[in-house]
Amino acid sequence: NDDYNSMEYVVQTLMETVPSLTQPQAVNIMMEAHTNGLALVITCAQEHAEFYSETLKMKGLDSTIEPDE
């Protein structure tokens, strides 16, 4: 949920950063983040998570990595 990036930008950035995401999945992630303030993008290997997180940050989106529980 941010005041700087449009919903369309967030969806497009998610799909560009995480190639396995479909547009409906990216829209759902964006809406969850918009509504709840955070959303799970993907569960994957740590190396991939680090890459995705850094890429999202470089594109202006907040991102953290947390262990799968």
mmCIF file of N, CA, C and O in Angstrom:
data_model
loop_
_atom_site.group_PDB
_atom_site.id
_atom_site.type_symbol
_atom_site.label_atom_id
_atom_site.label_comp_id
_atom_site.label_asym_id
_atom_site.label_seq_id
_atom_site.Cartn_x
_atom_site.Cartn_y
_atom_site.Cartn_z
ATOM 1 N N ASN A 1 0.869 -1.173 0.000
ATOM 2 C CA ASN A 1 0.000 0.000 0.000
ATOM 3 C C ASN A 1 0.907 1.223 0.000
ATOM 4 O O ASN A 1 1.537 1.526 0.991
ATOM 5 N N ASP A 2 0.996 1.887 -1.152
ATOM 6 C CA ASP A 2 1.879 3.048 -1.168
ATOM 7 C C ASP A 2 1.275 4.182 -1.983
ATOM 8 O O ASP A 2 0.425 3.981 -2.830
ATOM 9 N N ASP A 3 1.735 5.369 -1.664
ATOM 10 C CA ASP A 3 1.188 6.577 -2.284
ATOM 11 C C ASP A 3 1.964 6.996 -3.528
ATOM 12 O O ASP A 3 1.633 8.000 -4.134
ATOM 13 N N TYR A 4 2.999 6.251 -3.898
ATOM 14 C CA TYR A 4 3.886 6.680 -4.977
ATOM 15 C C TYR A 4 3.716 5.866 -6.259
ATOM 16 O O TYR A 4 3.852 6.389 -7.344
ATOM 17 N N ASN A 5 3.471 4.560 -6.119
ATOM 18 C CA ASN A 5 3.384 3.685 -7.279
ATOM 19 C C ASN A 5 1.937 3.322 -7.578
ATOM 20 O O ASN A 5 1.188 2.981 -6.671
ATOM 21 N N SER A 6 1.579 3.368 -8.854
ATOM 22 C CA SER A 6 0.215 2.998 -9.240
ATOM 23 C C SER A 6 0.030 1.487 -9.095
ATOM 24 O O SER A 6 0.997 0.719 -9.101
ATOM 25 N N MET A 7 -1.211 1.078 -8.989
ATOM 26 C CA MET A 7 -1.517 -0.349 -8.901
ATOM 27 C C MET A 7 -1.011 -1.071 -10.153
ATOM 28 O O MET A 7 -0.477 -2.178 -10.063
ATOM 29 N N GLU A 8 -1.160 -0.428 -11.303
ATOM 30 C CA GLU A 8 -0.704 -1.026 -12.560
ATOM 31 C C GLU A 8 0.814 -1.228 -12.547
ATOM 32 O O GLU A 8 1.314 -2.252 -13.002
ATOM 33 N N TYR A 9 1.550 -0.238 -12.022
ATOM 34 C CA TYR A 9 3.007 -0.346 -11.937
ATOM 35 C C TYR A 9 3.403 -1.513 -11.047
ATOM 36 O O TYR A 9 4.306 -2.291 -11.380
ATOM 37 N N VAL A 10 2.732 -1.661 -9.916
ATOM 38 C CA VAL A 10 3.049 -2.747 -8.987
ATOM 39 C C VAL A 10 2.815 -4.096 -9.659
ATOM 40 O O VAL A 10 3.661 -4.992 -9.592
ATOM 41 N N VAL A 11 1.685 -4.256 -10.325
ATOM 42 C CA VAL A 11 1.374 -5.520 -11.008
ATOM 43 C C VAL A 11 2.428 -5.804 -12.072
ATOM 44 O O VAL A 11 2.971 -6.920 -12.150
ATOM 45 N N GLN A 12 2.741 -4.825 -12.901
ATOM 46 C CA GLN A 12 3.728 -5.011 -13.963
ATOM 47 C C GLN A 12 5.099 -5.349 -13.386
ATOM 48 O O GLN A 12 5.793 -6.241 -13.893
ATOM 49 N N THR A 13 5.495 -4.664 -12.335
ATOM 50 C CA THR A 13 6.800 -4.902 -11.716
ATOM 51 C C THR A 13 6.872 -6.294 -11.117
ATOM 52 O O THR A 13 7.893 -6.984 -11.241
ATOM 53 N N LEU A 14 5.808 -6.738 -10.466
ATOM 54 C CA LEU A 14 5.785 -8.101 -9.920
ATOM 55 C C LEU A 14 5.961 -9.131 -11.028
ATOM 56 O O LEU A 14 6.749 -10.073 -10.899
ATOM 57 N N MET A 15 5.255 -8.952 -12.142
ATOM 58 C CA MET A 15 5.338 -9.915 -13.237
ATOM 59 C C MET A 15 6.720 -9.887 -13.902
ATOM 60 O O MET A 15 7.228 -10.933 -14.303
ATOM 61 N N GLU A 16 7.336 -8.729 -14.005
ATOM 62 C CA GLU A 16 8.675 -8.629 -14.597
ATOM 63 C C GLU A 16 9.738 -9.226 -13.678
ATOM 64 O O GLU A 16 10.707 -9.823 -14.144
ATOM 65 N N THR A 17 9.553 -9.068 -12.382
ATOM 66 C CA THR A 17 10.551 -9.516 -11.414
ATOM 67 C C THR A 17 10.455 -11.012 -11.141
ATOM 68 O O THR A 17 11.475 -11.692 -11.018
ATOM 69 N N VAL A 18 9.240 -11.520 -11.024
ATOM 70 C CA VAL A 18 9.007 -12.942 -10.733
ATOM 71 C C VAL A 18 8.317 -13.551 -11.951
ATOM 72 O O VAL A 18 7.088 -13.508 -12.058
ATOM 73 N N PRO A 19 9.091 -14.093 -12.880
ATOM 74 C CA PRO A 19 8.525 -14.545 -14.158
ATOM 75 C C PRO A 19 7.424 -15.599 -14.043
ATOM 76 O O PRO A 19 6.593 -15.711 -14.934
ATOM 77 N N SER A 20 7.399 -16.347 -12.956
ATOM 78 C CA SER A 20 6.381 -17.396 -12.816
ATOM 79 C C SER A 20 5.007 -16.843 -12.466
ATOM 80 O O SER A 20 4.016 -17.576 -12.530
ATOM 81 N N LEU A 21 4.920 -15.560 -12.103
ATOM 82 C CA LEU A 21 3.627 -14.982 -11.741
ATOM 83 C C LEU A 21 2.797 -14.662 -12.982
ATOM 84 O O LEU A 21 3.291 -14.068 -13.936
ATOM 85 N N THR A 22 1.527 -15.037 -12.920
ATOM 86 C CA THR A 22 0.586 -14.640 -13.963
ATOM 87 C C THR A 22 0.008 -13.278 -13.594
ATOM 88 O O THR A 22 0.139 -12.825 -12.452
ATOM 89 N N GLN A 23 -0.653 -12.650 -14.547
ATOM 90 C CA GLN A 23 -1.265 -11.353 -14.243
ATOM 91 C C GLN A 23 -2.299 -11.466 -13.123
ATOM 92 O O GLN A 23 -2.286 -10.646 -12.204
ATOM 93 N N PRO A 24 -3.202 -12.468 -13.150
ATOM 94 C CA PRO A 24 -4.158 -12.573 -12.033
ATOM 95 C C PRO A 24 -3.472 -12.762 -10.678
ATOM 96 O O PRO A 24 -3.915 -12.198 -9.678
ATOM 97 N N GLN A 25 -2.383 -13.526 -10.645
ATOM 98 C CA GLN A 25 -1.661 -13.698 -9.385
ATOM 99 C C GLN A 25 -1.050 -12.380 -8.926
ATOM 100 O O GLN A 25 -1.131 -12.035 -7.735
ATOM 101 N N ALA A 26 -0.454 -11.641 -9.852
ATOM 102 C CA ALA A 26 0.159 -10.356 -9.514
ATOM 103 C C ALA A 26 -0.897 -9.366 -9.027
ATOM 104 O O ALA A 26 -0.659 -8.614 -8.078
ATOM 105 N N VAL A 27 -2.068 -9.371 -9.657
ATOM 106 C CA VAL A 27 -3.170 -8.499 -9.220
ATOM 107 C C VAL A 27 -3.599 -8.873 -7.805
ATOM 108 O O VAL A 27 -3.798 -7.993 -6.953
ATOM 109 N N ASN A 28 -3.711 -10.170 -7.527
ATOM 110 C CA ASN A 28 -4.105 -10.611 -6.184
ATOM 111 C C ASN A 28 -3.080 -10.192 -5.134
ATOM 112 O O ASN A 28 -3.445 -9.750 -4.036
ATOM 113 N N ILE A 29 -1.793 -10.319 -5.460
ATOM 114 C CA ILE A 29 -0.731 -9.915 -4.535
ATOM 115 C C ILE A 29 -0.808 -8.409 -4.291
ATOM 116 O O ILE A 29 -0.723 -7.947 -3.145
ATOM 117 N N MET A 30 -0.968 -7.646 -5.361
ATOM 118 C CA MET A 30 -1.066 -6.188 -5.233
ATOM 119 C C MET A 30 -2.261 -5.802 -4.364
ATOM 120 O O MET A 30 -2.151 -4.948 -3.484
ATOM 121 N N MET A 31 -3.409 -6.438 -4.594
ATOM 122 C CA MET A 31 -4.605 -6.104 -3.811
ATOM 123 C C MET A 31 -4.441 -6.488 -2.341
ATOM 124 O O MET A 31 -4.890 -5.765 -1.454
ATOM 125 N N GLU A 32 -3.802 -7.630 -2.083
ATOM 126 C CA GLU A 32 -3.555 -8.032 -0.697
ATOM 127 C C GLU A 32 -2.655 -7.017 -0.002
ATOM 128 O O GLU A 32 -2.913 -6.615 1.136
ATOM 129 N N ALA A 33 -1.604 -6.581 -0.686
ATOM 130 C CA ALA A 33 -0.708 -5.573 -0.108
ATOM 131 C C ALA A 33 -1.442 -4.252 0.090
ATOM 132 O O ALA A 33 -1.270 -3.573 1.102
ATOM 133 N N HIS A 34 -2.269 -3.879 -0.876
ATOM 134 C CA HIS A 34 -3.031 -2.630 -0.784
ATOM 135 C C HIS A 34 -3.995 -2.659 0.396
ATOM 136 O O HIS A 34 -4.122 -1.684 1.127
ATOM 137 N N THR A 35 -4.640 -3.805 0.592
ATOM 138 C CA THR A 35 -5.651 -3.948 1.645
ATOM 139 C C THR A 35 -5.034 -4.160 3.024
ATOM 140 O O THR A 35 -5.458 -3.554 4.001
ATOM 141 N N ASN A 36 -4.010 -5.028 3.098
ATOM 142 C CA ASN A 36 -3.461 -5.445 4.390
ATOM 143 C C ASN A 36 -2.131 -4.800 4.741
ATOM 144 O O ASN A 36 -1.633 -4.981 5.844
ATOM 145 N N GLY A 37 -1.521 -4.109 3.791
ATOM 146 C CA GLY A 37 -0.235 -3.483 4.055
ATOM 147 C C GLY A 37 0.952 -4.380 3.757
ATOM 148 O O GLY A 37 2.087 -3.932 3.785
ATOM 149 N N LEU A 38 0.697 -5.665 3.489
ATOM 150 C CA LEU A 38 1.757 -6.587 3.105
ATOM 151 C C LEU A 38 1.144 -7.786 2.412
ATOM 152 O O LEU A 38 -0.043 -8.052 2.540
ATOM 153 N N ALA A 39 1.993 -8.500 1.666
ATOM 154 C CA ALA A 39 1.516 -9.680 0.947
ATOM 155 C C ALA A 39 2.683 -10.621 0.688
ATOM 156 O O ALA A 39 3.820 -10.185 0.517
ATOM 157 N N LEU A 40 2.392 -11.909 0.658
ATOM 158 C CA LEU A 40 3.377 -12.912 0.275
ATOM 159 C C LEU A 40 3.446 -12.944 -1.241
ATOM 160 O O LEU A 40 2.426 -13.139 -1.913
ATOM 161 N N VAL A 41 4.634 -12.742 -1.791
ATOM 162 C CA VAL A 41 4.798 -12.750 -3.239
ATOM 163 C C VAL A 41 5.090 -14.158 -3.733
ATOM 164 O O VAL A 41 4.441 -14.662 -4.643
ATOM 165 N N ILE A 42 6.069 -14.824 -3.122
ATOM 166 C CA ILE A 42 6.458 -16.159 -3.570
ATOM 167 C C ILE A 42 7.218 -16.858 -2.449
ATOM 168 O O ILE A 42 7.881 -16.214 -1.640
ATOM 169 N N THR A 43 7.112 -18.177 -2.410
ATOM 170 C CA THR A 43 7.934 -19.007 -1.540
ATOM 171 C C THR A 43 8.900 -19.746 -2.456
ATOM 172 O O THR A 43 8.465 -20.442 -3.380
ATOM 173 N N CYS A 44 10.198 -19.556 -2.211
ATOM 174 C CA CYS A 44 11.201 -20.124 -3.121
ATOM 175 C C CYS A 44 12.522 -20.262 -2.378
ATOM 176 O O CYS A 44 12.632 -19.926 -1.203
ATOM 177 N N ALA A 45 13.537 -20.736 -3.103
ATOM 178 C CA ALA A 45 14.887 -20.864 -2.544
ATOM 179 C C ALA A 45 15.405 -19.489 -2.118
ATOM 180 O O ALA A 45 15.056 -18.467 -2.717
ATOM 181 N N GLN A 46 16.248 -19.476 -1.091
ATOM 182 C CA GLN A 46 16.740 -18.212 -0.536
ATOM 183 C C GLN A 46 17.452 -17.357 -1.581
ATOM 184 O O GLN A 46 17.267 -16.143 -1.611
ATOM 185 N N GLU A 47 18.251 -17.981 -2.449
ATOM 186 C CA GLU A 47 18.979 -17.204 -3.450
ATOM 187 C C GLU A 47 18.018 -16.468 -4.377
ATOM 188 O O GLU A 47 18.237 -15.310 -4.727
ATOM 189 N N HIS A 48 16.960 -17.154 -4.799
ATOM 190 C CA HIS A 48 15.960 -16.514 -5.646
ATOM 191 C C HIS A 48 15.238 -15.409 -4.881
ATOM 192 O O HIS A 48 15.006 -14.324 -5.420
ATOM 193 N N ALA A 49 14.894 -15.685 -3.631
ATOM 194 C CA ALA A 49 14.198 -14.685 -2.807
ATOM 195 C C ALA A 49 15.033 -13.421 -2.663
ATOM 196 O O ALA A 49 14.507 -12.307 -2.755
ATOM 197 N N GLU A 50 16.333 -13.589 -2.453
ATOM 198 C CA GLU A 50 17.210 -12.427 -2.321
ATOM 199 C C GLU A 50 17.239 -11.614 -3.614
ATOM 200 O O GLU A 50 17.182 -10.392 -3.583
ATOM 201 N N PHE A 51 17.328 -12.306 -4.744
ATOM 202 C CA PHE A 51 17.338 -11.622 -6.034
ATOM 203 C C PHE A 51 16.030 -10.870 -6.260
ATOM 204 O O PHE A 51 16.025 -9.688 -6.634
ATOM 205 N N TYR A 52 14.896 -11.541 -6.037
ATOM 206 C CA TYR A 52 13.593 -10.906 -6.239
ATOM 207 C C TYR A 52 13.427 -9.705 -5.317
ATOM 208 O O TYR A 52 12.965 -8.642 -5.731
ATOM 209 N N SER A 53 13.810 -9.863 -4.058
ATOM 210 C CA SER A 53 13.664 -8.788 -3.085
ATOM 211 C C SER A 53 14.490 -7.572 -3.486
ATOM 212 O O SER A 53 13.993 -6.432 -3.461
ATOM 213 N N GLU A 54 15.744 -7.794 -3.876
ATOM 214 C CA GLU A 54 16.603 -6.680 -4.281
ATOM 215 C C GLU A 54 16.073 -6.006 -5.547
ATOM 216 O O GLU A 54 16.116 -4.781 -5.667
ATOM 217 N N THR A 55 15.577 -6.803 -6.479
ATOM 218 C CA THR A 55 15.032 -6.243 -7.716
ATOM 219 C C THR A 55 13.809 -5.389 -7.428
ATOM 220 O O THR A 55 13.669 -4.281 -7.963
ATOM 221 N N LEU A 56 12.915 -5.872 -6.573
ATOM 222 C CA LEU A 56 11.726 -5.094 -6.208
ATOM 223 C C LEU A 56 12.127 -3.783 -5.539
ATOM 224 O O LEU A 56 11.553 -2.728 -5.829
ATOM 225 N N LYS A 57 13.125 -3.849 -4.652
ATOM 226 C CA LYS A 57 13.594 -2.636 -3.978
ATOM 227 C C LYS A 57 14.157 -1.638 -4.977
ATOM 228 O O LYS A 57 13.896 -0.434 -4.876
ATOM 229 N N MET A 58 14.930 -2.125 -5.958
ATOM 230 C CA MET A 58 15.514 -1.227 -6.967
ATOM 231 C C MET A 58 14.427 -0.562 -7.803
ATOM 232 O O MET A 58 14.642 0.528 -8.340
ATOM 233 N N LYS A 59 13.277 -1.207 -7.898
ATOM 234 C CA LYS A 59 12.171 -0.658 -8.683
ATOM 235 C C LYS A 59 11.184 0.124 -7.812
ATOM 236 O O LYS A 59 10.094 0.461 -8.253
ATOM 237 N N GLY A 60 11.575 0.380 -6.550
ATOM 238 C CA GLY A 60 10.783 1.249 -5.686
ATOM 239 C C GLY A 60 9.718 0.578 -4.843
ATOM 240 O O GLY A 60 8.875 1.257 -4.262
ATOM 241 N N LEU A 61 9.757 -0.753 -4.752
ATOM 242 C CA LEU A 61 8.766 -1.465 -3.946
ATOM 243 C C LEU A 61 9.435 -2.050 -2.707
ATOM 244 O O LEU A 61 10.499 -2.658 -2.804
ATOM 245 N N ASP A 62 8.823 -1.878 -1.548
ATOM 246 C CA ASP A 62 9.351 -2.454 -0.313
ATOM 247 C C ASP A 62 9.270 -3.970 -0.386
ATOM 248 O O ASP A 62 8.293 -4.523 -0.897
ATOM 249 N N SER A 63 10.298 -4.623 0.153
ATOM 250 C CA SER A 63 10.337 -6.073 0.113
ATOM 251 C C SER A 63 11.209 -6.595 1.235
ATOM 252 O O SER A 63 12.267 -6.018 1.522
ATOM 253 N N THR A 64 10.780 -7.671 1.866
ATOM 254 C CA THR A 64 11.581 -8.356 2.877
ATOM 255 C C THR A 64 11.546 -9.845 2.579
ATOM 256 O O THR A 64 10.671 -10.333 1.876
ATOM 257 N N ILE A 65 12.510 -10.562 3.150
ATOM 258 C CA ILE A 65 12.561 -12.005 3.040
ATOM 259 C C ILE A 65 12.350 -12.582 4.437
ATOM 260 O O ILE A 65 12.961 -12.121 5.400
ATOM 261 N N GLU A 66 11.485 -13.580 4.510
ATOM 262 C CA GLU A 66 11.248 -14.237 5.786
ATOM 263 C C GLU A 66 11.291 -15.740 5.562
ATOM 264 O O GLU A 66 10.934 -16.226 4.492
ATOM 265 N N PRO A 67 11.733 -16.487 6.576
ATOM 266 C CA PRO A 67 11.789 -17.948 6.415
ATOM 267 C C PRO A 67 10.391 -18.543 6.287
ATOM 268 O O PRO A 67 9.432 -18.042 6.875
ATOM 269 N N ASP A 68 10.297 -19.606 5.515
ATOM 270 C CA ASP A 68 9.033 -20.328 5.364
ATOM 271 C C ASP A 68 8.774 -21.069 6.671
ATOM 272 O O ASP A 68 9.661 -21.729 7.212
ATOM 273 N N GLU A 69 7.572 -20.961 7.188
ATOM 274 C CA GLU A 69 7.256 -21.615 8.468
ATOM 275 C C GLU A 69 6.453 -22.860 8.288
ATOM 276 O O GLU A 69 5.685 -23.039 7.456
#
